[in-house]
PDB file of C-alpha atoms in Angstrom:
ATOM      1  CA  UNK C1466      -0.364  -7.557 -14.567  1.00 60.00           C
ATOM      2  CA  UNK C1467      -0.276  -3.768 -14.230  1.00 69.00           C
ATOM      3  CA  UNK C1468       3.166  -2.171 -14.190  1.00 84.00           C
ATOM      4  CA  UNK C1469       3.714   0.689 -11.749  1.00 89.00           C
ATOM      5  CA  UNK C1470       7.316   1.870 -11.595  1.00 94.00           C
ATOM      6  CA  UNK C1471       8.885   4.300  -9.185  1.00 95.00           C
ATOM      7  CA  UNK C1472      12.260   5.934  -9.553  1.00 97.00           C
ATOM      8  CA  UNK C1473      14.706   6.308  -8.096  1.00 96.00           C
ATOM      9  CA  UNK C1474      14.533   3.352  -5.724  1.00 91.00           C
ATOM     10  CA  UNK C1475      16.363   5.334  -3.045  1.00 92.00           C
ATOM     11  CA  UNK C1476      17.472   8.906  -2.660  1.00 94.00           C
ATOM     12  CA  UNK C1477      19.754  10.745  -0.245  1.00 96.00           C
ATOM     13  CA  UNK C1478      19.095  14.472   0.031  1.00 97.00           C
ATOM     14  CA  UNK C1479      20.720  17.155   2.151  1.00 97.00           C
ATOM     15  CA  UNK C1480      18.473  18.911   4.626  1.00 97.00           C
ATOM     16  CA  UNK C1481      17.109  22.073   3.070  1.00 97.00           C
ATOM     17  CA  UNK C1482      17.423  20.874  -0.524  1.00 97.00           C
ATOM     18  CA  UNK C1483      14.396  20.250  -2.705  1.00 97.00           C
ATOM     19  CA  UNK C1484      13.840  16.945  -4.442  1.00 97.00           C
ATOM     20  CA  UNK C1485      11.431  15.062  -6.648  1.00 97.00           C
ATOM     21  CA  UNK C1486      10.767  11.515  -7.799  1.00 96.00           C
ATOM     22  CA  UNK C1487       8.622   9.751 -10.323  1.00 98.00           C
ATOM     23  CA  UNK C1488       5.807   7.256 -10.590  1.00 98.00           C
ATOM     24  CA  UNK C1489       4.944   5.808 -13.988  1.00 97.00           C
ATOM     25  CA  UNK C1490       1.786   3.836 -14.631  1.00 95.00           C
ATOM     26  CA  UNK C1491      -0.389   2.534 -17.471  1.00 90.00           C
ATOM     27  CA  UNK C1492      -1.849   5.403 -19.504  1.00 86.00           C
ATOM     28  CA  UNK C1493      -4.964   3.446 -20.428  1.00 85.00           C
ATOM     29  CA  UNK C1494      -8.007   2.808 -18.215  1.00 84.00           C
ATOM     30  CA  UNK C1495      -6.862   5.389 -15.702  1.00 88.00           C
ATOM     31  CA  UNK C1496      -9.063   6.008 -12.695  1.00 87.00           C
ATOM     32  CA  UNK C1497      -6.905   7.457  -9.909  1.00 90.00           C
ATOM     33  CA  UNK C1498      -3.306   7.788  -8.765  1.00 93.00           C
ATOM     34  CA  UNK C1499      -2.550   7.691  -5.054  1.00 92.00           C
ATOM     35  CA  UNK C1500       0.555   8.814  -3.189  1.00 95.00           C
ATOM     36  CA  UNK C1501       1.335   7.387   0.239  1.00 93.00           C
ATOM     37  CA  UNK C1502       4.007   8.130   2.770  1.00 93.00           C
ATOM     38  CA  UNK C1503       5.288   5.135   4.715  1.00 88.00           C
ATOM     39  CA  UNK C1504       7.470   5.487   7.750  1.00 82.00           C
ATOM     40  CA  UNK C1505       9.197   2.462   9.193  1.00 73.00           C
ATOM     41  CA  UNK C1506       7.026   0.524  11.669  1.00 70.00           C
ATOM     42  CA  UNK C1507       3.922   2.493  10.701  1.00 78.00           C
ATOM     43  CA  UNK C1508       1.199   1.852   8.139  1.00 82.00           C
ATOM     44  CA  UNK C1509       1.135   3.844   4.894  1.00 86.00           C
ATOM     45  CA  UNK C1510      -0.410   7.300   5.232  1.00 89.00           C
ATOM     46  CA  UNK C1511      -2.391   8.753   2.335  1.00 88.00           C
ATOM     47  CA  UNK C1512      -0.903  11.957   0.912  1.00 94.00           C
ATOM     48  CA  UNK C1513      -2.799  12.648  -2.296  1.00 93.00           C
ATOM     49  CA  UNK C1514      -5.425  11.131  -4.553  1.00 91.00           C
ATOM     50  CA  UNK C1515      -5.270  12.486  -8.079  1.00 93.00           C
ATOM     51  CA  UNK C1516      -7.841  11.840 -10.767  1.00 91.00           C
ATOM     52  CA  UNK C1517      -7.600  14.558 -13.425  1.00 92.00           C
ATOM     53  CA  UNK C1518      -4.939  14.977 -16.070  1.00 94.00           C
ATOM     54  CA  UNK C1519      -2.906  18.084 -15.283  1.00 95.00           C
ATOM     55  CA  UNK C1520      -3.961  17.988 -11.646  1.00 94.00           C
ATOM     56  CA  UNK C1521      -1.578  19.453  -9.098  1.00 97.00           C
ATOM     57  CA  UNK C1522      -2.016  18.967  -5.379  1.00 96.00           C
ATOM     58  CA  UNK C1523      -0.128  20.439  -2.451  1.00 97.00           C
ATOM     59  CA  UNK C1524       0.187  19.687   1.231  1.00 94.00           C
ATOM     60  CA  UNK C1525       2.655  21.928   3.019  1.00 95.00           C
ATOM     61  CA  UNK C1526       6.052  21.467   1.394  1.00 97.00           C
ATOM     62  CA  UNK C1527       4.946  18.421  -0.587  1.00 97.00           C
ATOM     63  CA  UNK C1528       3.224  18.652  -3.943  1.00 98.00           C
ATOM     64  CA  UNK C1529       2.359  16.285  -6.770  1.00 98.00           C
ATOM     65  CA  UNK C1530       1.526  16.571 -10.451  1.00 98.00           C
ATOM     66  CA  UNK C1531      -0.273  14.162 -12.746  1.00 97.00           C
ATOM     67  CA  UNK C1532      -0.041  13.396 -16.458  1.00 97.00           C
ATOM     68  CA  UNK C1533      -2.491  10.644 -17.328  1.00 95.00           C
ATOM     69  CA  UNK C1534      -1.862  10.816 -21.088  1.00 95.00           C
ATOM     70  CA  UNK C1535       1.781   9.872 -20.756  1.00 95.00           C
ATOM     71  CA  UNK C1536       1.313   7.914 -17.537  1.00 95.00           C
ATOM     72  CA  UNK C1537       3.440   9.629 -14.928  1.00 96.00           C
ATOM     73  CA  UNK C1538       3.218  11.575 -11.705  1.00 98.00           C
ATOM     74  CA  UNK C1539       5.895  13.564  -9.904  1.00 98.00           C
ATOM     75  CA  UNK C1540       6.144  14.100  -6.173  1.00 98.00           C
ATOM     76  CA  UNK C1541       8.069  17.193  -5.081  1.00 98.00           C
ATOM     77  CA  UNK C1542       9.402  18.040  -1.648  1.00 98.00           C
ATOM     78  CA  UNK C1543      10.576  21.588  -1.100  1.00 97.00           C
ATOM     79  CA  UNK C1544      13.164  22.381   1.564  1.00 97.00           C
ATOM     80  CA  UNK C1545      13.578  18.780   2.814  1.00 97.00           C
ATOM     81  CA  UNK C1546      13.535  18.186   6.557  1.00 96.00           C
ATOM     82  CA  UNK C1547      14.695  15.103   8.489  1.00 94.00           C
ATOM     83  CA  UNK C1548      11.062  14.203   9.239  1.00 93.00           C
ATOM     84  CA  UNK C1549      10.491  13.792   5.491  1.00 95.00           C
ATOM     85  CA  UNK C1550      12.607  10.641   5.593  1.00 94.00           C
ATOM     86  CA  UNK C1551      10.263   7.811   4.612  1.00 92.00           C
ATOM     87  CA  UNK C1552       9.306   5.559   1.727  1.00 90.00           C
ATOM     88  CA  UNK C1553       6.955   7.239  -0.731  1.00 94.00           C
ATOM     89  CA  UNK C1554       4.597   4.892  -2.508  1.00 91.00           C
ATOM     90  CA  UNK C1555       2.408   5.530  -5.487  1.00 93.00           C
ATOM     91  CA  UNK C1556      -0.574   3.358  -6.347  1.00 89.00           C
ATOM     92  CA  UNK C1557      -2.507   3.184  -9.575  1.00 88.00           C
ATOM     93  CA  UNK C1558      -6.195   2.449  -9.813  1.00 84.00           C
ATOM     94  CA  UNK C1559      -7.767   1.497 -13.114  1.00 80.00           C
ATOM     95  CA  UNK C1560     -11.183   1.194 -11.535  1.00 68.00           C
ATOM     96  CA  UNK C1561     -13.132  -1.986 -12.029  1.00 62.00           C
ATOM     97  CA  UNK C1562     -11.815  -5.011 -10.196  1.00 56.00           C
ATOM     98  CA  UNK C1563      -8.133  -4.158 -10.288  1.00 59.00           C
ATOM     99  CA  UNK C1564      -7.899  -2.629  -6.840  1.00 66.00           C
ATOM    100  CA  UNK C1565      -4.812  -0.563  -6.228  1.00 74.00           C
ATOM    101  CA  UNK C1566      -1.465  -1.559  -7.751  1.00 81.00           C
ATOM    102  CA  UNK C1567       1.476  -0.198  -5.824  1.00 82.00           C
ATOM    103  CA  UNK C1568       4.933   0.702  -7.012  1.00 86.00           C
ATOM    104  CA  UNK C1569       7.856  -0.490  -4.900  1.00 83.00           C
ATOM    105  CA  UNK C1570       8.439   2.952  -3.503  1.00 89.00           C
ATOM    106  CA  UNK C1571      11.162   5.564  -3.343  1.00 93.00           C
ATOM    107  CA  UNK C1572      13.110   5.405  -0.097  1.00 91.00           C
ATOM    108  CA  UNK C1573      14.033   8.984   0.833  1.00 94.00           C
ATOM    109  CA  UNK C1574      16.710   9.742   3.395  1.00 94.00           C
ATOM    110  CA  UNK C1575      17.253  13.334   4.471  1.00 95.00           C
ATOM    111  CA  UNK C1576      20.746  13.956   5.776  1.00 94.00           C
ATOM    112  CA  UNK C1577      21.238  16.732   8.365  1.00 90.00           C
TER     113      UNK C1577
ATOM    114  CA  UNK Q 228     -11.643   8.100  15.122  1.00 61.00           C
ATOM    115  CA  UNK Q 229     -12.321   5.677  12.257  1.00 75.00           C
ATOM    116  CA  UNK Q 230      -9.490   3.299  11.530  1.00 90.00           C
ATOM    117  CA  UNK Q 231      -8.736  -0.107  10.092  1.00 94.00           C
ATOM    118  CA  UNK Q 232      -7.929  -2.540  12.888  1.00 96.00           C
ATOM    119  CA  UNK Q 233      -5.724  -5.575  12.381  1.00 97.00           C
ATOM    120  CA  UNK Q 234      -5.057  -8.380  14.822  1.00 97.00           C
ATOM    121  CA  UNK Q 235      -2.711  -9.717  15.952  1.00 97.00           C
ATOM    122  CA  UNK Q 236      -0.031  -7.051  15.544  1.00 96.00           C
ATOM    123  CA  UNK Q 237       2.716  -9.636  15.800  1.00 96.00           C
ATOM    124  CA  UNK Q 238       2.708 -13.375  15.318  1.00 97.00           C
ATOM    125  CA  UNK Q 239       5.544 -15.869  15.623  1.00 98.00           C
ATOM    126  CA  UNK Q 240       4.717 -19.394  14.646  1.00 97.00           C
ATOM    127  CA  UNK Q 241       6.406 -22.618  13.683  1.00 97.00           C
ATOM    128  CA  UNK Q 242       6.515 -23.872  10.138  1.00 97.00           C
ATOM    129  CA  UNK Q 243       3.486 -25.977   9.334  1.00 97.00           C
ATOM    130  CA  UNK Q 244       1.151 -24.228  11.751  1.00 98.00           C
ATOM    131  CA  UNK Q 245      -2.035 -22.464  10.696  1.00 98.00           C
ATOM    132  CA  UNK Q 246      -2.047 -18.679  10.931  1.00 98.00           C
ATOM    133  CA  UNK Q 247      -5.161 -16.502  10.862  1.00 98.00           C
ATOM    134  CA  UNK Q 248      -4.945 -12.732  10.522  1.00 98.00           C
ATOM    135  CA  UNK Q 249      -7.980 -10.532  11.056  1.00 98.00           C
ATOM    136  CA  UNK Q 250      -9.003  -7.143   9.774  1.00 97.00           C
ATOM    137  CA  UNK Q 251     -11.866  -4.887  10.797  1.00 97.00           C
ATOM    138  CA  UNK Q 252     -12.474  -2.367   7.987  1.00 95.00           C
ATOM    139  CA  UNK Q 253     -13.733   1.142   8.594  1.00 92.00           C
ATOM    140  CA  UNK Q 254     -17.502   1.104   9.107  1.00 90.00           C
ATOM    141  CA  UNK Q 255     -19.258   1.785   5.847  1.00 86.00           C
ATOM    142  CA  UNK Q 256     -16.328   0.887   3.610  1.00 87.00           C
ATOM    143  CA  UNK Q 257     -17.221  -1.766   1.076  1.00 83.00           C
ATOM    144  CA  UNK Q 258     -13.800  -2.572  -0.386  1.00 85.00           C
ATOM    145  CA  UNK Q 259     -11.110  -4.460   1.480  1.00 90.00           C
ATOM    146  CA  UNK Q 260      -7.587  -5.228   0.333  1.00 89.00           C
ATOM    147  CA  UNK Q 261      -4.966  -7.575   1.714  1.00 92.00           C
ATOM    148  CA  UNK Q 262      -1.358  -6.672   0.941  1.00 89.00           C
ATOM    149  CA  UNK Q 263       1.915  -8.304   1.888  1.00 90.00           C
ATOM    150  CA  UNK Q 264       5.067  -6.267   2.363  1.00 87.00           C
ATOM    151  CA  UNK Q 265       8.502  -7.800   1.994  1.00 82.00           C
ATOM    152  CA  UNK Q 266      11.904  -6.251   1.469  1.00 76.00           C
ATOM    153  CA  UNK Q 267      12.279  -7.977  -1.877  1.00 76.00           C
ATOM    154  CA  UNK Q 268       8.845  -7.476  -3.406  1.00 75.00           C
ATOM    155  CA  UNK Q 269       7.605  -4.302  -1.767  1.00 75.00           C
ATOM    156  CA  UNK Q 270       3.816  -4.205  -1.446  1.00 75.00           C
ATOM    157  CA  UNK Q 271       2.013  -7.074  -3.172  1.00 83.00           C
ATOM    158  CA  UNK Q 272      -1.749  -7.293  -3.546  1.00 83.00           C
ATOM    159  CA  UNK Q 273      -2.955 -10.649  -2.262  1.00 90.00           C
ATOM    160  CA  UNK Q 274      -6.739 -10.273  -2.382  1.00 90.00           C
ATOM    161  CA  UNK Q 275      -9.415  -7.684  -3.025  1.00 83.00           C
ATOM    162  CA  UNK Q 276     -13.045  -7.763  -1.860  1.00 87.00           C
ATOM    163  CA  UNK Q 277     -15.955  -5.555  -2.784  1.00 82.00           C
ATOM    164  CA  UNK Q 278     -19.222  -5.885  -0.903  1.00 85.00           C
ATOM    165  CA  UNK Q 279     -17.726  -9.020   0.719  1.00 89.00           C
ATOM    166  CA  UNK Q 280     -17.297 -10.756  -2.642  1.00 87.00           C
ATOM    167  CA  UNK Q 281     -13.758 -11.643  -3.728  1.00 86.00           C
ATOM    168  CA  UNK Q 282     -12.933  -9.780  -6.947  1.00 79.00           C
ATOM    169  CA  UNK Q 283      -9.279 -10.608  -7.306  1.00 75.00           C
ATOM    170  CA  UNK Q 284      -7.148 -13.076  -5.396  1.00 80.00           C
ATOM    171  CA  UNK Q 285      -4.728 -13.847  -8.196  1.00 78.00           C
ATOM    172  CA  UNK Q 286      -1.794 -12.603  -6.111  1.00 81.00           C
ATOM    173  CA  UNK Q 287      -2.391 -15.180  -3.439  1.00 88.00           C
ATOM    174  CA  UNK Q 288      -0.791 -18.658  -3.393  1.00 86.00           C
ATOM    175  CA  UNK Q 289      -3.972 -20.718  -3.578  1.00 87.00           C
ATOM    176  CA  UNK Q 290      -2.564 -23.902  -2.158  1.00 92.00           C
ATOM    177  CA  UNK Q 291      -1.966 -22.438   1.297  1.00 96.00           C
ATOM    178  CA  UNK Q 292      -3.620 -19.023   1.491  1.00 96.00           C
ATOM    179  CA  UNK Q 293      -7.305 -18.231   1.793  1.00 95.00           C
ATOM    180  CA  UNK Q 294      -9.136 -14.935   2.305  1.00 95.00           C
ATOM    181  CA  UNK Q 295     -12.725 -14.494   3.392  1.00 94.00           C
ATOM    182  CA  UNK Q 296     -15.193 -11.886   4.600  1.00 94.00           C
ATOM    183  CA  UNK Q 297     -17.681 -13.684   6.813  1.00 92.00           C
ATOM    184  CA  UNK Q 298     -19.442 -10.357   7.372  1.00 92.00           C
ATOM    185  CA  UNK Q 299     -19.011  -6.685   6.523  1.00 91.00           C
ATOM    186  CA  UNK Q 300     -17.051  -6.003   9.706  1.00 94.00           C
ATOM    187  CA  UNK Q 301     -14.465  -8.776   9.433  1.00 96.00           C
ATOM    188  CA  UNK Q 302     -11.969  -9.926   6.825  1.00 96.00           C
ATOM    189  CA  UNK Q 303      -9.644 -12.861   7.456  1.00 97.00           C
ATOM    190  CA  UNK Q 304      -6.463 -14.070   5.809  1.00 97.00           C
ATOM    191  CA  UNK Q 305      -5.449 -17.610   6.612  1.00 97.00           C
ATOM    192  CA  UNK Q 306      -2.245 -19.492   5.857  1.00 97.00           C
ATOM    193  CA  UNK Q 307      -2.210 -23.258   6.237  1.00 97.00           C
ATOM    194  CA  UNK Q 308       0.413 -24.647   6.446  1.00 97.00           C
ATOM    195  CA  UNK Q 309       2.701 -21.691   7.048  1.00 97.00           C
ATOM    196  CA  UNK Q 310       6.260 -21.613   5.677  1.00 96.00           C
ATOM    197  CA  UNK Q 311       9.290 -19.463   6.535  1.00 96.00           C
ATOM    198  CA  UNK Q 312       8.961 -17.616   3.195  1.00 94.00           C
ATOM    199  CA  UNK Q 313       5.572 -16.339   4.382  1.00 95.00           C
ATOM    200  CA  UNK Q 314       7.334 -14.149   6.943  1.00 95.00           C
ATOM    201  CA  UNK Q 315       6.310 -10.584   6.112  1.00 93.00           C
ATOM    202  CA  UNK Q 316       4.098  -7.757   7.256  1.00 93.00           C
ATOM    203  CA  UNK Q 317       0.510  -8.232   6.114  1.00 95.00           C
ATOM    204  CA  UNK Q 318      -1.562  -5.080   5.665  1.00 93.00           C
ATOM    205  CA  UNK Q 319      -5.276  -4.729   5.327  1.00 94.00           C
ATOM    206  CA  UNK Q 320      -6.775  -1.612   3.771  1.00 91.00           C
ATOM    207  CA  UNK Q 321     -10.358  -0.523   3.292  1.00 90.00           C
ATOM    208  CA  UNK Q 322     -12.017   2.007   1.057  1.00 83.00           C
ATOM    209  CA  UNK Q 323     -15.296   3.015  -0.461  1.00 73.00           C
ATOM    210  CA  UNK Q 324     -16.608   2.457  -3.985  1.00 63.00           C
ATOM    211  CA  UNK Q 325     -14.720   4.703  -6.371  1.00 59.00           C
ATOM    212  CA  UNK Q 326     -11.486   4.196  -4.450  1.00 57.00           C
ATOM    213  CA  UNK Q 327     -11.073   7.866  -3.646  1.00 60.00           C
ATOM    214  CA  UNK Q 328      -8.855   6.788  -0.790  1.00 69.00           C
ATOM    215  CA  UNK Q 329      -7.719   3.585   0.853  1.00 79.00           C
ATOM    216  CA  UNK Q 330      -6.899   3.482   4.561  1.00 87.00           C
ATOM    217  CA  UNK Q 331      -4.382   1.012   5.896  1.00 89.00           C
ATOM    218  CA  UNK Q 332      -4.333  -0.886   9.144  1.00 93.00           C
ATOM    219  CA  UNK Q 333      -1.141  -1.079  11.163  1.00 92.00           C
ATOM    220  CA  UNK Q 334      -0.254  -4.483   9.836  1.00 94.00           C
ATOM    221  CA  UNK Q 335       0.420  -7.939  11.244  1.00 96.00           C
ATOM    222  CA  UNK Q 336       4.087  -8.826  11.393  1.00 95.00           C
ATOM    223  CA  UNK Q 337       4.313 -12.559  10.801  1.00 97.00           C
ATOM    224  CA  UNK Q 338       7.430 -14.577  11.510  1.00 96.00           C
ATOM    225  CA  UNK Q 339       7.447 -18.247  10.601  1.00 97.00           C
ATOM    226  CA  UNK Q 340      10.373 -20.174  12.071  1.00 97.00           C
TER     227      UNK Q 340
END
């Protein structure tokens, strides 16, 4: 069973503040690390797919970094807005027949 | 606008009844996942198909759950008999070989009473 951990489990942030949270995953047999954004009553939306150690990706105010050697990825949100409130999921892929293994998510609430 | 389509969107059924959930993957995608989302467990992988062949269904209770892909355009997840603890949102996702991205359907919200 692959272990994908996300922390913190939930996070309250004031509007305008920046924040970050973590996904840790197995450092062996790495293939890809996915970040998804999941709003209540909607299906998860893909944010980033990261495959290379040291990779950094950015989409607007959201960015992510990847360290495959130590098995972690950070997601950063700069200048949080109320519409950023969602659950952020990471998913690890080791290739082969393992599919995607999801963490339990970080539930982010942006307070006006 | 390519998307993963799941039906039904909502299902309420009585304990003991058979439930069938359907998923139409994005055309050309050869990998299909079934996930279950609950408050307690988050997202759990139930089954994983590649080229219609089941590669991993270890997350699925075998005594009551079954997953199949009768053809490349349809994946089904069946529960027989259903139990209240099966109440959850069931998501299907599809992707291509290499798993550069997986796209999720909108889910089937199942309530077993």
